[in-house]
XYZ file of C-alpha atoms in Angstrom:
451
model
C 23.001 -28.730 -21.998
C 22.316 -25.391 -20.322
C 22.836 -25.405 -16.574
C 20.042 -23.610 -14.722
C 20.416 -22.757 -11.054
C 17.495 -22.659 -8.687
C 16.634 -19.407 -6.960
C 18.061 -20.772 -3.707
C 21.347 -21.680 -5.403
C 21.539 -18.251 -7.021
C 20.920 -16.511 -3.712
C 23.585 -18.640 -2.029
C 26.052 -17.953 -4.851
C 25.309 -14.244 -4.735
C 25.870 -14.229 -0.977
C 29.226 -15.981 -1.408
C 30.352 -13.593 -4.164
C 29.336 -10.518 -2.191
C 31.063 -11.806 0.954
C 34.224 -12.613 -1.024
C 34.315 -9.260 -2.824
C 33.699 -7.292 0.344
C 36.424 -9.198 2.210
C 38.877 -8.828 -0.683
C 38.249 -5.098 -0.676
C 38.762 -4.993 3.099
C 41.909 -7.141 2.893
C 43.341 -4.990 0.102
C 42.715 -1.842 2.109
C 44.346 -3.318 5.215
C 47.379 -4.502 3.233
C 47.849 -1.172 1.517
C 47.315 0.837 4.673
C 49.716 -1.355 6.673
C 52.423 -0.996 4.014
C 51.921 2.759 3.810
C 52.056 3.102 7.605
C 55.274 1.056 7.782
C 56.979 3.162 5.090
C 55.811 6.353 6.805
C 57.228 5.162 10.139
C 60.515 4.286 8.414
C 60.573 7.721 6.803
C 60.144 9.482 10.142
C 62.824 7.360 11.834
C 65.417 7.932 9.092
C 64.776 11.666 8.920
C 65.096 11.988 12.713
C 68.316 9.928 12.690
C 69.774 12.016 9.861
C 68.902 15.272 11.606
C 70.563 14.082 14.813
C 73.779 13.050 13.010
C 73.946 16.304 11.043
C 73.667 18.150 14.309
C 76.631 16.125 15.641
C 78.618 17.009 12.490
C 77.895 20.706 12.874
C 79.272 20.660 16.426
C 82.179 18.219 16.131
C 82.951 17.833 12.397
C 83.791 14.485 10.817
C 85.568 12.818 13.786
C 82.607 13.365 16.042
C 80.222 12.220 13.307
C 82.244 9.025 12.666
C 82.283 8.269 16.390
C 78.512 8.844 16.612
C 77.914 6.492 13.663
C 80.045 3.796 15.307
C 78.109 4.018 18.581
C 74.683 4.352 16.893
C 74.856 0.849 15.477
C 74.893 -2.163 17.740
C 77.456 -4.841 16.813
C 76.080 -7.136 14.111
C 73.123 -4.858 13.345
C 72.592 -5.008 9.588
C 69.230 -3.236 9.588
C 70.655 0.271 10.094
C 72.620 1.871 7.293
C 74.889 4.706 8.436
C 77.875 5.869 6.399
C 80.020 8.818 5.264
C 80.937 9.049 1.560
C 83.450 11.240 -0.197
C 82.670 13.293 -3.242
C 83.344 10.321 -5.554
C 80.852 8.018 -3.789
C 83.427 5.910 -1.902
C 82.614 4.891 1.657
C 84.792 6.551 4.281
C 83.160 5.225 7.446
C 80.114 3.278 8.656
C 78.052 0.357 7.420
C 76.909 0.658 3.782
C 78.018 -0.386 0.265
C 81.646 0.475 -0.559
C 80.536 2.267 -3.708
C 77.221 4.123 -3.687
C 74.963 3.209 -6.609
C 72.548 6.147 -6.192
C 73.410 9.662 -7.444
C 75.111 12.053 -5.025
C 72.347 14.615 -4.522
C 70.509 16.052 -1.572
C 67.755 13.462 -1.064
C 65.184 13.941 1.763
C 63.805 10.377 1.432
C 63.816 7.748 -1.273
C 63.577 3.976 -1.719
C 66.217 2.383 -3.976
C 69.077 -0.160 -4.139
C 72.111 1.492 -2.540
C 74.797 -0.739 -4.053
C 75.476 -2.825 -7.123
C 77.274 -5.778 -5.596
C 76.695 -8.446 -2.975
C 73.582 -8.282 -0.831
C 73.177 -4.593 -1.643
C 72.312 -5.416 -5.245
C 69.173 -7.314 -4.118
C 68.062 -5.258 -1.120
C 65.987 -2.115 -1.411
C 66.341 0.445 1.335
C 64.749 3.660 2.377
C 67.407 6.344 2.762
C 68.264 10.007 3.017
C 71.438 11.575 1.569
C 72.652 14.995 2.706
C 75.861 16.965 2.014
C 78.216 17.621 4.959
C 80.927 19.948 3.767
C 82.538 18.243 0.777
C 81.328 14.822 1.842
C 77.936 13.067 2.111
C 75.969 11.520 4.998
C 73.859 8.423 4.218
C 71.181 7.245 6.665
C 68.814 4.405 5.826
C 67.290 1.021 6.581
C 66.772 -1.999 4.310
C 63.131 -2.921 3.677
C 63.701 -6.525 4.728
C 61.763 -6.112 7.986
C 58.871 -4.349 6.262
C 58.791 -7.035 3.562
C 58.779 -9.759 6.223
C 55.898 -8.006 7.969
C 54.051 -7.721 4.677
C 54.528 -11.438 3.976
C 53.146 -12.291 7.411
C 50.209 -9.938 6.878
C 49.545 -11.419 3.423
C 49.460 -14.924 4.887
C 47.089 -13.798 7.633
C 44.932 -12.017 5.108
C 44.865 -15.045 2.821
C 43.651 -17.115 5.768
C 41.061 -14.430 6.510
C 39.854 -14.560 2.890
C 39.526 -18.339 3.096
C 37.620 -18.115 6.359
C 35.380 -15.389 4.957
C 34.711 -17.553 1.926
C 33.660 -20.430 4.154
C 31.556 -18.050 6.238
C 29.990 -16.688 3.054
C 29.119 -20.188 1.918
C 27.518 -20.962 5.267
C 25.666 -17.661 5.352
C 24.521 -18.145 1.775
C 23.149 -21.593 2.524
C 21.289 -20.335 5.591
C 19.923 -17.348 3.661
C 18.955 -19.527 0.703
C 17.172 -21.948 3.026
C 15.291 -19.080 4.681
C 14.302 -17.462 1.373
C 13.327 -20.791 -0.163
C 11.190 -21.615 2.865
C 9.347 -18.291 2.717
C 8.907 -18.500 -1.048
C 7.707 -22.098 -0.892
C 5.051 -21.053 1.617
C 3.838 -18.354 -0.756
C 4.001 -20.693 -3.762
C 1.961 -23.312 -1.914
C -0.801 -20.783 -1.252
C -0.727 -19.610 -4.876
C -0.863 -23.208 -6.132
C -3.825 -23.883 -3.858
C -5.565 -20.773 -5.223
C -4.865 -21.997 -8.759
C -6.563 -25.289 -7.886
C -9.619 -23.453 -6.581
C -8.917 -23.240 -2.841
C -9.161 -19.516 -2.066
C -9.409 -19.956 1.703
C -5.700 -20.490 2.368
C -3.522 -17.555 3.418
C 0.197 -16.970 3.812
C 1.247 -16.878 7.448
C 3.110 -13.766 8.606
C 6.233 -13.845 10.759
C 5.260 -10.435 12.131
C 1.638 -9.372 12.004
C 2.607 -5.686 12.016
C 3.560 -4.764 8.446
C 5.712 -1.877 9.711
C 7.945 -4.317 11.599
C 7.832 -7.220 9.136
C 10.277 -7.889 6.331
C 9.644 -7.763 2.589
C 8.172 -11.278 2.649
C 5.637 -10.219 5.275
C 4.644 -7.212 3.163
C 4.351 -9.439 0.100
C 2.313 -11.984 2.056
C 0.047 -9.268 3.417
C -0.713 -7.952 -0.065
C -1.155 -11.460 -1.440
C -3.586 -12.288 1.371
C -5.516 -9.097 0.655
C -5.649 -9.994 -3.040
C -6.825 -13.529 -2.297
C -9.452 -12.159 0.077
C -10.683 -9.835 -2.643
C -10.747 -12.667 -5.188
C -12.600 -14.904 -2.743
C -15.127 -12.140 -2.133
C -15.548 -11.546 -5.873
C -15.994 -15.259 -6.525
C -18.615 -15.437 -3.773
C -20.360 -12.425 -5.272
C -20.130 -14.011 -8.711
C -21.829 -17.144 -7.425
C -24.524 -15.021 -5.802
C -24.909 -13.007 -8.987
C -25.174 -16.129 -11.115
C -27.657 -17.836 -8.807
C -29.706 -14.696 -8.237
C -29.703 -13.701 -11.894
C -30.857 -17.166 -12.885
C -33.534 -17.094 -10.178
C -34.714 -13.584 -11.024
C -34.745 -14.215 -14.764
C -36.675 -17.455 -14.429
C -39.930 -15.804 -13.366
C -40.075 -13.037 -16.030
C -38.956 -15.480 -18.709
C -41.629 -17.936 -17.649
C -44.235 -15.174 -17.682
C -42.911 -14.003 -21.042
C -43.251 -17.500 -22.482
C -46.748 -17.914 -21.056
C -47.943 -14.563 -22.383
C -46.374 -15.293 -25.744
C -48.306 -18.566 -25.992
C -51.488 -16.777 -24.973
C -50.924 -13.984 -27.504
C -50.437 -16.528 -30.277
C -53.750 -18.191 -29.435
C -55.791 -14.996 -29.141
C -57.909 -14.322 -32.228
C -59.274 -10.923 -31.227
C -56.890 -8.224 -32.521
C -57.564 -5.895 -29.581
C -56.915 -8.590 -26.998
C -53.818 -9.693 -28.908
C -52.522 -6.113 -28.869
C -53.062 -5.904 -25.108
C -51.238 -9.222 -24.670
C -48.336 -7.974 -26.747
C -48.147 -4.926 -24.488
C -47.680 -7.269 -21.542
C -44.862 -8.954 -23.434
C -43.144 -5.588 -23.779
C -43.444 -4.973 -20.030
C -41.812 -8.313 -19.216
C -39.120 -7.728 -21.838
C -38.368 -4.278 -20.424
C -38.015 -5.778 -16.939
C -35.476 -8.295 -18.194
C -33.589 -5.614 -20.146
C -33.446 -3.329 -17.104
C -32.074 -6.146 -14.991
C -29.361 -6.992 -17.519
C -28.565 -3.318 -18.065
C -28.105 -2.811 -14.321
C -25.702 -5.778 -14.140
C -23.711 -4.273 -17.010
C -23.678 -0.873 -15.295
C -22.322 -2.379 -12.084
C -19.597 -4.253 -13.961
C -18.720 -1.117 -15.899
C -18.474 0.964 -12.732
C -16.091 -1.575 -11.176
C -13.801 -1.510 -14.220
C -13.670 2.259 -14.798
C -10.275 3.896 -14.243
C -9.768 7.306 -12.667
C -8.491 8.788 -15.912
C -12.153 8.892 -16.983
C -12.930 11.373 -14.193
C -13.665 15.025 -14.911
C -14.003 18.063 -12.664
C -17.634 18.326 -11.592
C -19.229 20.915 -9.310
C -21.232 18.847 -6.761
C -23.797 21.587 -6.180
C -24.498 21.958 -9.918
C -24.868 18.182 -10.267
C -27.348 17.974 -7.369
C -29.396 20.886 -8.671
C -29.459 19.454 -12.192
C -30.692 16.034 -11.024
C -33.132 17.652 -8.599
C -34.713 19.689 -11.402
C -35.223 16.515 -13.437
C -36.964 14.647 -10.598
C -39.016 17.513 -9.180
C -41.822 17.082 -11.787
C -41.798 13.298 -11.262
C -42.232 13.713 -7.514
C -44.938 16.318 -8.026
C -46.876 13.969 -10.321
C -46.605 11.308 -7.607
C -48.068 13.736 -5.066
C -44.810 14.094 -3.123
C -43.025 17.143 -1.824
C -39.491 17.178 -3.294
C -36.886 19.396 -1.602
C -33.378 20.275 -2.785
C -31.104 21.375 0.090
C -27.622 22.614 -0.909
C -25.897 23.442 2.375
C -22.465 24.041 0.852
C -21.030 24.720 -2.588
C -17.622 22.989 -2.578
C -15.067 23.436 -5.333
C -15.282 21.088 -8.348
C -14.158 17.512 -7.627
C -12.786 14.805 -9.961
C -15.852 12.586 -10.475
C -17.244 10.195 -13.045
C -20.227 12.343 -13.937
C -22.372 9.670 -15.633
C -21.971 7.101 -12.863
C -22.526 9.678 -10.109
C -25.683 10.839 -11.891
C -26.852 7.219 -12.172
C -26.165 6.604 -8.464
C -28.080 9.701 -7.349
C -30.926 8.842 -9.721
C -31.154 5.365 -8.177
C -31.303 6.888 -4.695
C -34.131 9.211 -5.687
C -35.985 6.397 -7.517
C -35.811 4.219 -4.408
C -37.042 7.081 -2.228
C -39.946 7.820 -4.577
C -40.853 4.152 -4.793
C -40.476 3.030 -1.176
C -40.864 6.309 0.721
C -43.943 7.667 -0.998
C -46.059 7.114 2.125
C -44.109 9.839 3.888
C -45.131 12.459 1.313
C -41.673 14.098 1.308
C -38.288 13.352 -0.282
C -35.197 15.536 0.253
C -32.046 15.641 -1.888
C -29.290 17.180 0.245
C -25.676 18.219 -0.387
C -23.405 19.017 2.564
C -19.797 18.986 3.640
C -18.820 16.503 6.340
C -15.649 15.663 8.221
C -14.757 12.904 5.742
C -15.755 14.714 2.541
C -18.723 15.746 0.427
C -22.032 14.092 1.363
C -24.766 13.396 -1.200
C -27.869 12.426 0.764
C -31.438 11.394 -0.069
C -33.987 11.360 2.772
C -37.533 10.039 2.791
C -40.255 9.650 5.395
C -41.355 6.148 4.449
C -41.160 2.930 6.457
C -37.359 2.816 6.183
C -35.156 -0.280 6.549
C -34.437 -1.965 9.867
C -30.794 -1.798 10.980
C -30.525 -5.595 10.839
C -31.622 -5.643 7.179
C -29.412 -2.852 5.818
C -26.427 -5.091 5.061
C -28.689 -7.389 3.018
C -30.115 -4.393 1.137
C -26.605 -3.335 0.051
C -25.706 -6.761 -1.390
C -25.930 -7.433 -5.078
C -29.355 -8.997 -5.738
C -30.049 -8.382 -2.083
C -33.789 -7.943 -1.594
C -35.824 -7.642 1.579
C -38.659 -9.370 -0.265
C -37.282 -12.892 0.033
C -40.117 -14.289 -2.028
C -39.123 -11.899 -4.846
C -42.722 -11.159 -5.722
C -42.301 -7.388 -6.053
C -40.734 -5.899 -9.180
C -37.022 -5.219 -9.124
C -33.761 -7.114 -9.041
C -32.021 -5.748 -5.946
C -29.240 -4.160 -7.986
C -29.798 -0.438 -7.416
C -28.053 -0.285 -4.044
C -25.204 -2.472 -5.355
C -24.577 -0.012 -8.196
C -24.471 2.913 -5.754
C -21.988 1.118 -3.520
C -19.817 0.273 -6.553
C -19.795 3.952 -7.546
C -18.816 4.919 -3.996
C -15.884 2.469 -4.046
C -14.796 3.787 -7.430
C -14.508 7.292 -5.953
C -12.730 6.096 -2.807
C -15.798 6.816 -0.677
C -18.538 4.820 0.978
C -22.296 4.296 0.852
C -24.313 3.889 4.009
C -27.902 3.735 5.213
C -29.198 5.455 8.342
C -32.452 5.975 10.173
C -34.433 9.164 9.453
C -36.935 8.513 12.277
C -39.171 7.836 10.460
C -37.872 6.938 7.041
C -34.507 6.224 5.530
C -31.351 8.267 4.904
C -29.193 7.044 2.005
C -25.818 8.731 2.232
C -23.031 8.744 -0.394
C -19.759 10.136 1.039
C -17.014 11.148 -1.388
C -13.585 12.254 -0.013
């Protein structure tokens, strides 16, 4: 059976392992550094002692050196090795092995066993060996004291490792409990969203994302995502209800006219009735096409963008609509106040959005006898603007006009589905901009701002 650890257990185990490894590395460094420092201190002491005794020998020869060695060691002191050896390695004076086991050579500092018998055969010592005439001066100290210090340090370090292990376990459990608590809060919100409750949000420890931890940043993004999903679901319900409501009337009229056309015997009247069927069918097709266009604009990626000159686009669309406005008895003006460099735009969707703006102005602002298509550069970016001199839209009704299927005609008796403005706003979001309505006093200003 495969053992699987929970995320909390894995975090706790990882915390323990990291604490143990870091403390082992620290303990190893301390042990090595302490040993190196002790050997270095021993080296300095022995070299200084040897230099002092050689100076005594140079001034007073062997008798003075032997007397200095005798007085340098306290009675019973076995930690200081001082001796004079002849050329054959036999001890002449001092405390050291009777026969020297190391080679007779000028040795500044070395660690080795000085003798081959008794305690000297099992005790390493740090020593220096220097020639004095035809004889040799040995100065050294056994490493017993250093080894005893190392044993004490190793015991202390072993205790420190044990304590650090216990501390790591405690820290790991606290950390695992904290992480599990934060994750469980997030999981509970996700589970609620999976069951259909999109109103719940993950609480933040710190509301400011710059000061919060990674969990706060994750929670903030999750809350934003849930808010977007909730908004989309609300819009989907509105779309479904509104589409069903708006399709009911044309479908009912289509069915009624179809029944009437079937019963009409006169070919001319039947042909006129069939023409009415085509009108109703076209209305339904336009409504469905607009819904598809909005969905397509919300799913387009920026890799579909191309470099488009805004001024050329405005002039091209203006030339197409100028004859339409003239036929409607309106004055159509194209005002290009600036010619910015080409921008990355989705040309087809931008053309559709501007066409919708002009269609709305021609349809609802015809009483003002003038429609203006304007391109300018603002503080926040390039501004595509359509102005009319019609009745306009009251400030309180503009938010409703921008909603999908939002119509100021609540009875829905006038043609249209209330999708034109929604498509324009979707195109603005796609380009990272915004769509807004303003008062033209009189009339309406529809403004599309692209960064």
